Coordinates of C-alpha atoms and ligand atoms in Angstrom, one line a residue:
X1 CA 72.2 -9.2 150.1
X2 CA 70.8 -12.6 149.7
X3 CA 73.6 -15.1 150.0
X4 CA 76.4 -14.5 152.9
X5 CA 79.9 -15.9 152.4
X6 CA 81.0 -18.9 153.7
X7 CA 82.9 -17.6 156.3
X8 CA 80.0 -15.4 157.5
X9 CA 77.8 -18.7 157.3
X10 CA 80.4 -20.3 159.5
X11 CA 80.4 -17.6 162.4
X12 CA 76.8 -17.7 162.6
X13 CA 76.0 -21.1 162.5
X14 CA 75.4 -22.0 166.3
X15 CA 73.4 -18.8 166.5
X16 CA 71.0 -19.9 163.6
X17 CA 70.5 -23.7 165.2
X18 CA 69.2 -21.4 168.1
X19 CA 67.1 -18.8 165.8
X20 CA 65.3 -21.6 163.9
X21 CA 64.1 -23.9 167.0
X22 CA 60.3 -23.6 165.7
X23 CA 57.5 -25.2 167.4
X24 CA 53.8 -25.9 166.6
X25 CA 50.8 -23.6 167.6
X26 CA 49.7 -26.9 170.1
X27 CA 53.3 -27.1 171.7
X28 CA 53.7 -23.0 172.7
X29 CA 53.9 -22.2 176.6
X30 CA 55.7 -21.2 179.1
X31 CA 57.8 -24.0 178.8
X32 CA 58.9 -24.0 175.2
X33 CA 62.2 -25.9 174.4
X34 CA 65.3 -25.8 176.4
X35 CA 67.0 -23.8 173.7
X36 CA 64.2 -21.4 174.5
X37 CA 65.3 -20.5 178.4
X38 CA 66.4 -17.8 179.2
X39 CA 66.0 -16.1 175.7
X40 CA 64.4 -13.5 174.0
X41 CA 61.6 -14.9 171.6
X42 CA 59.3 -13.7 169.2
X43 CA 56.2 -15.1 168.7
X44 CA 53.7 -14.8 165.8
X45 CA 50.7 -15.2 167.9
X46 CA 49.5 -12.5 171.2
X47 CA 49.9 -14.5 174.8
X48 CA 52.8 -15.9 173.6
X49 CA 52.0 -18.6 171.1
X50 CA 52.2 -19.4 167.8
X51 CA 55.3 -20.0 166.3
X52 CA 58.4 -18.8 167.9
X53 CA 62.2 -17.4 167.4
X54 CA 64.4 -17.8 170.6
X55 CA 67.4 -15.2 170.2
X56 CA 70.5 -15.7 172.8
X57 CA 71.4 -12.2 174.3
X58 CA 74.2 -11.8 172.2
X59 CA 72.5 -12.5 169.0
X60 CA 71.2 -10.0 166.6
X61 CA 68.9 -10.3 163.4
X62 CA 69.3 -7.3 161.1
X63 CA 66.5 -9.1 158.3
X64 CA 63.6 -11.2 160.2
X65 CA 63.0 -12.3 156.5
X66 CA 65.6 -14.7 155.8
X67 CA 64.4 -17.0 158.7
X68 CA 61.7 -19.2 157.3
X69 CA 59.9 -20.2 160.5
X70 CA 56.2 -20.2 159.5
X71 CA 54.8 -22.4 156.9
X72 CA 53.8 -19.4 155.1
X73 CA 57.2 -17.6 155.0
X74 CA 59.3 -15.9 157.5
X75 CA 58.5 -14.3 160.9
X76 CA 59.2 -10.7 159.4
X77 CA 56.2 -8.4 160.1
X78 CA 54.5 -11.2 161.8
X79 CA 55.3 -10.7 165.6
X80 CA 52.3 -10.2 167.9
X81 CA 53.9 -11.1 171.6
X82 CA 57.4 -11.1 173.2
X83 CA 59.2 -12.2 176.0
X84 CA 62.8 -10.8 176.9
X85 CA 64.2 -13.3 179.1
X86 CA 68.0 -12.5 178.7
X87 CA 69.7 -10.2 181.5
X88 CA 69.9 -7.6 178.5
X89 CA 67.5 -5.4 177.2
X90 CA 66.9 -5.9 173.3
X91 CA 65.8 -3.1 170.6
X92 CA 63.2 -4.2 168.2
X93 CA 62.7 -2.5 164.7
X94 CA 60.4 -1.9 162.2
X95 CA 62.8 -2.0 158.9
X96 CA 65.4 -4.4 158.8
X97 CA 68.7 -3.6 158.8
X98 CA 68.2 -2.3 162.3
X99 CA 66.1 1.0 161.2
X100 CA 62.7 2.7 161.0
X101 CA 60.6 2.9 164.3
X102 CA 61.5 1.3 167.1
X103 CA 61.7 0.8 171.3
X104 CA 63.8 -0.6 173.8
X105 CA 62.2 -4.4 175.6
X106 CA 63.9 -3.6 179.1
X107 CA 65.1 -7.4 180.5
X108 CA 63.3 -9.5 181.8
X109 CA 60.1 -7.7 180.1
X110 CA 57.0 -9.5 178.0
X111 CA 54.4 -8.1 176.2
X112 CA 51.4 -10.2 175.7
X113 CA 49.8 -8.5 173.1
X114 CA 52.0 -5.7 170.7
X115 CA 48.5 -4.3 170.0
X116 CA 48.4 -2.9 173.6
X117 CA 48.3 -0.1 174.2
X118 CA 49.0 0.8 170.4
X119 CA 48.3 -1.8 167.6
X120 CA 50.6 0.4 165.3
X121 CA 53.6 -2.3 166.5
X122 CA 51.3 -5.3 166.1
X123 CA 53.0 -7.6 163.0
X124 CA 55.5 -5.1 162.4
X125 CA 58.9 -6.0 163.6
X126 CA 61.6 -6.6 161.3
X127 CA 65.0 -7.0 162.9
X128 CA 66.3 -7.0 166.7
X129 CA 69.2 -6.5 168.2
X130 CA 70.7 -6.8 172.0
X131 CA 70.9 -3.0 173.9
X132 CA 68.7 0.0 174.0
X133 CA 67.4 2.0 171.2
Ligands
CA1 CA1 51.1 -12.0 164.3

């Protein structure tokens, strides 16, 4: 579905003003905006740069599509690096709509590079959501 209802729109707004808190390649460390702490982020580029989603623990994305964070689209099958700093562990999926492949990000867990040790996950993720697989 392409367009949500208003009142769908409405419940999610505070969580999109945190999904779309984007940042240039230059501005990417380990001290990315204050939105940023204590969240689970995806970044385009390995060792954590590139641009970057920042997901609260209780927020889920079921189509990585729809954000347009990247000048050249959405961060949907772009994700090379993660960090999970929430105090819950997140599941990260292949497909959207929370299906295909996937594997639990344990909290408090990065990866610095998704092509280690197998590149099969690198620029591949497609939705998240907060708990295990
Ligand atoms: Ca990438």
């Amino acid at each position: 579905m392409l367009v949500r209802s208003a009142a769908a729109a409405l419940a999610v707004g505070a969580a999109a003003a945190l999904a779309l808190n984007v940042s240039p390649a230059s501005a990417a460390s380990a001290a990315t905006a204050a939105s940023c702490e204590n969240a689970f982020v995806l970044y385009d580029n390995v060792n954590y740069s590139g641009t970057h989603l920042c997901f609260a623990s209780w927020e889920s994305e079921s189509d990585l599509g729809k954000i347009a964070a990247l000048p050249s689209g959405s961060i949907q099958d772009k994700t090379s690096s993660v960090k999970n700093d929430t105090d819950t562990a997140f599941c990260l999926f292949v497909d959207n709509n929370y299906s295909g492949d996937r594997f639990t990000l344990d909290a408090h867990t990065w990866i610095a590079d998704m092509r280690v040790p197998n590149p099969y996950w690198n620029d591949k993720i497609s939705s998240i959501r907060p708990g295990a697989c």
